[in-house]
mmCIF file of C-alpha atoms in Angstrom:
data_model
loop_
_atom_site.group_PDB
_atom_site.id
_atom_site.type_symbol
_atom_site.label_atom_id
_atom_site.label_comp_id
_atom_site.label_asym_id
_atom_site.label_seq_id
_atom_site.Cartn_x
_atom_site.Cartn_y
_atom_site.Cartn_z
ATOM 1 C CA UNK A 26 -0.385 -0.221 0.098
ATOM 2 C CA UNK A 27 3.040 2.574 -0.465
ATOM 3 C CA UNK A 28 3.235 4.898 -2.646
ATOM 4 C CA UNK A 29 6.717 4.012 -3.909
ATOM 5 C CA UNK A 30 10.224 2.292 -2.948
ATOM 6 C CA UNK A 31 13.419 4.659 -2.046
ATOM 7 C CA UNK A 32 16.516 3.293 -2.682
ATOM 8 C CA UNK A 33 19.607 5.226 -1.646
ATOM 9 C CA UNK A 34 23.027 3.921 -2.953
ATOM 10 C CA UNK A 35 25.597 4.451 0.204
ATOM 11 C CA UNK A 36 29.141 3.549 0.597
ATOM 12 C CA UNK A 37 30.868 4.162 4.255
ATOM 13 C CA UNK A 38 33.970 4.596 2.683
ATOM 14 C CA UNK A 39 32.602 7.592 1.001
ATOM 15 C CA UNK A 40 33.164 10.807 2.735
ATOM 16 C CA UNK A 41 30.069 12.404 0.604
ATOM 17 C CA UNK A 42 27.881 9.913 2.088
ATOM 18 C CA UNK A 43 28.592 11.200 5.480
ATOM 19 C CA UNK A 44 27.499 14.674 4.822
ATOM 20 C CA UNK A 45 24.006 13.027 3.733
ATOM 21 C CA UNK A 46 23.315 10.486 6.661
ATOM 22 C CA UNK A 47 21.464 13.261 8.496
ATOM 23 C CA UNK A 48 19.308 14.238 5.607
ATOM 24 C CA UNK A 49 18.606 10.218 4.656
ATOM 25 C CA UNK A 50 17.459 9.498 8.274
ATOM 26 C CA UNK A 51 15.077 12.542 8.272
ATOM 27 C CA UNK A 52 13.681 12.183 4.680
ATOM 28 C CA UNK A 53 13.231 7.948 6.403
ATOM 29 C CA UNK A 54 11.354 9.579 9.055
ATOM 30 C CA UNK A 55 9.464 11.953 7.160
ATOM 31 C CA UNK A 56 8.114 9.548 4.380
ATOM 32 C CA UNK A 57 8.748 6.196 5.833
ATOM 33 C CA UNK A 58 4.816 5.842 6.655
ATOM 34 C CA UNK A 59 4.109 6.460 2.851
ATOM 35 C CA UNK A 60 7.193 4.833 1.349
ATOM 36 C CA UNK A 61 9.239 2.366 1.725
ATOM 37 C CA UNK A 62 13.195 2.827 2.257
ATOM 38 C CA UNK A 63 16.123 1.421 1.629
ATOM 39 C CA UNK A 64 19.534 1.864 1.975
ATOM 40 C CA UNK A 65 21.827 0.026 -0.629
ATOM 41 C CA UNK A 66 25.268 -0.607 0.001
ATOM 42 C CA UNK A 67 26.566 -1.548 -3.683
ATOM 43 C CA UNK A 68 30.356 -1.857 -3.298
ATOM 44 C CA UNK A 69 31.449 -5.347 -3.690
ATOM 45 C CA UNK A 70 34.286 -5.015 -0.528
ATOM 46 C CA UNK A 71 31.390 -4.151 1.537
ATOM 47 C CA UNK A 72 31.095 -6.607 4.743
ATOM 48 C CA UNK A 73 28.063 -7.188 6.571
ATOM 49 C CA UNK A 74 30.031 -6.406 9.530
ATOM 50 C CA UNK A 75 31.056 -2.547 7.973
ATOM 51 C CA UNK A 76 27.485 -2.285 6.571
ATOM 52 C CA UNK A 77 25.989 -2.884 10.018
ATOM 53 C CA UNK A 78 28.946 -0.567 12.233
ATOM 54 C CA UNK A 79 27.683 2.379 9.439
ATOM 55 C CA UNK A 80 24.347 1.913 10.228
ATOM 56 C CA UNK A 81 24.873 1.694 14.313
ATOM 57 C CA UNK A 82 27.158 4.699 13.710
ATOM 58 C CA UNK A 83 25.094 6.769 11.412
ATOM 59 C CA UNK A 84 21.738 5.771 13.259
ATOM 60 C CA UNK A 85 20.634 4.632 9.938
ATOM 61 C CA UNK A 86 16.352 4.494 10.431
ATOM 62 C CA UNK A 87 16.144 2.431 6.580
ATOM 63 C CA UNK A 88 16.653 -1.132 5.771
ATOM 64 C CA UNK A 89 19.801 -2.253 5.181
ATOM 65 C CA UNK A 90 20.589 -4.246 1.534
ATOM 66 C CA UNK A 91 23.611 -5.160 0.659
ATOM 67 C CA UNK A 92 24.102 -5.687 -2.575
ATOM 68 C CA UNK A 93 28.204 -6.888 -3.264
ATOM 69 C CA UNK A 94 27.180 -8.721 -6.558
ATOM 70 C CA UNK A 95 26.040 -4.968 -7.817
ATOM 71 C CA UNK A 96 22.657 -6.451 -9.225
ATOM 72 C CA UNK A 97 20.466 -3.463 -7.883
ATOM 73 C CA UNK A 98 23.040 -1.164 -9.133
ATOM 74 C CA UNK A 99 23.852 -2.719 -12.862
ATOM 75 C CA UNK A 100 19.672 -2.946 -13.107
ATOM 76 C CA UNK A 101 18.785 0.080 -12.102
ATOM 77 C CA UNK A 102 22.028 2.494 -13.316
ATOM 78 C CA UNK A 103 23.243 3.506 -9.859
ATOM 79 C CA UNK A 104 26.659 5.140 -10.311
ATOM 80 C CA UNK A 105 27.119 7.608 -7.148
ATOM 81 C CA UNK A 106 27.137 7.460 -3.884
ATOM 82 C CA UNK A 107 25.127 9.000 -2.047
ATOM 83 C CA UNK A 108 22.591 8.641 -5.222
ATOM 84 C CA UNK A 109 18.314 8.244 -4.555
ATOM 85 C CA UNK A 110 16.624 6.240 -6.698
ATOM 86 C CA UNK A 111 12.493 6.238 -6.505
ATOM 87 C CA UNK A 112 10.638 3.258 -8.239
ATOM 88 C CA UNK A 113 7.299 2.900 -8.614
ATOM 89 C CA UNK A 114 4.934 0.006 -6.882
ATOM 90 C CA UNK A 115 5.522 -1.313 -10.616
ATOM 91 C CA UNK A 116 9.078 -0.667 -10.727
ATOM 92 C CA UNK A 117 9.337 2.153 -13.180
ATOM 93 C CA UNK A 118 11.891 4.961 -12.171
ATOM 94 C CA UNK A 119 10.371 8.052 -11.110
ATOM 95 C CA UNK A 120 13.341 9.908 -9.938
ATOM 96 C CA UNK A 121 17.111 9.256 -10.040
ATOM 97 C CA UNK A 122 19.492 11.270 -8.864
ATOM 98 C CA UNK A 123 20.677 13.472 -6.054
ATOM 99 C CA UNK A 124 19.307 14.263 -2.762
ATOM 100 C CA UNK A 125 19.973 17.787 -2.766
ATOM 101 C CA UNK A 126 22.241 20.553 -4.494
ATOM 102 C CA UNK A 127 24.896 20.316 -1.116
ATOM 103 C CA UNK A 128 27.215 19.177 -3.237
ATOM 104 C CA UNK A 129 27.503 21.151 -7.024
ATOM 105 C CA UNK A 130 30.492 18.909 -7.654
ATOM 106 C CA UNK A 131 32.795 16.299 -7.030
ATOM 107 C CA UNK A 132 34.798 18.654 -4.192
ATOM 108 C CA UNK A 133 32.316 21.446 -4.611
ATOM 109 C CA UNK A 134 30.322 22.060 -1.459
ATOM 110 C CA UNK A 135 27.963 24.504 -0.847
ATOM 111 C CA UNK A 136 27.699 25.246 3.114
ATOM 112 C CA UNK A 137 23.540 24.666 3.028
ATOM 113 C CA UNK A 138 21.685 22.633 0.192
ATOM 114 C CA UNK A 139 19.774 25.591 -1.602
ATOM 115 C CA UNK A 140 17.266 22.373 -3.154
ATOM 116 C CA UNK A 141 15.458 19.839 -2.253
ATOM 117 C CA UNK A 142 15.464 17.536 -5.128
ATOM 118 C CA UNK A 143 14.246 13.968 -3.533
ATOM 119 C CA UNK A 144 11.933 15.694 -1.026
ATOM 120 C CA UNK A 145 10.220 17.394 -4.111
ATOM 121 C CA UNK A 146 9.915 14.492 -6.132
ATOM 122 C CA UNK A 147 8.400 12.441 -3.328
ATOM 123 C CA UNK A 148 5.876 15.422 -2.817
ATOM 124 C CA UNK A 149 4.955 15.288 -6.841
ATOM 125 C CA UNK A 150 4.691 11.332 -6.732
ATOM 126 C CA UNK A 151 2.682 11.301 -3.393
ATOM 127 C CA UNK A 152 0.191 13.907 -4.708
ATOM 128 C CA UNK A 153 0.250 12.127 -8.176
ATOM 129 C CA UNK A 154 1.562 14.609 -9.890
ATOM 130 C CA UNK A 155 4.461 13.506 -12.467
ATOM 131 C CA UNK A 156 8.060 14.362 -10.986
ATOM 132 C CA UNK A 157 8.809 18.175 -12.112
ATOM 133 C CA UNK A 158 12.456 17.110 -12.418
ATOM 134 C CA UNK A 159 12.730 12.962 -12.366
ATOM 135 C CA UNK A 160 17.239 13.385 -12.944
ATOM 136 C CA UNK A 161 19.283 15.238 -11.161
ATOM 137 C CA UNK A 162 23.020 14.208 -11.173
ATOM 138 C CA UNK A 163 24.029 12.754 -8.151
ATOM 139 C CA UNK A 164 27.728 14.062 -7.125
ATOM 140 C CA UNK A 165 30.000 11.640 -4.641
ATOM 141 C CA UNK A 166 31.809 8.781 -4.941
ATOM 142 C CA UNK A 167 31.710 6.446 -7.798
ATOM 143 C CA UNK A 168 30.273 2.921 -7.028
ATOM 144 C CA UNK A 169 33.745 0.729 -7.253
ATOM 145 C CA UNK A 170 33.230 -2.210 -9.570
ATOM 146 C CA UNK A 171 31.191 -0.672 -11.986
ATOM 147 C CA UNK A 172 31.917 0.374 -15.576
#
């Protein structure tokens, strides 16, 4: 009965991911009653222990998935951590990209985000409207092992 599935591709080895964990947890809290939220670790080097430690230290509120074979990353074309992908109940991609514009480039961080791209997409989806901008390039670390 949820309206969408949100997948956050993350890596405990990426400092950019760390910068977004508070917002990822807040989005999970704010939208978790209406959407399903997963944190996805697609680094082939990730271990269960490292993923669990990351979840504990970051106070993760979402269900954590380990995608060592990179099945989700490849199928959904995720390339960056952190990157958000929102799927419809029929597994259609409704939004893919950045959470917000905190990072304008790989090393170009603003003091605060001025847009809320993922929240805007979720608000549109939950109100039955098309996502205004269904894709924004994510900034962060490349997912290791992907071409």
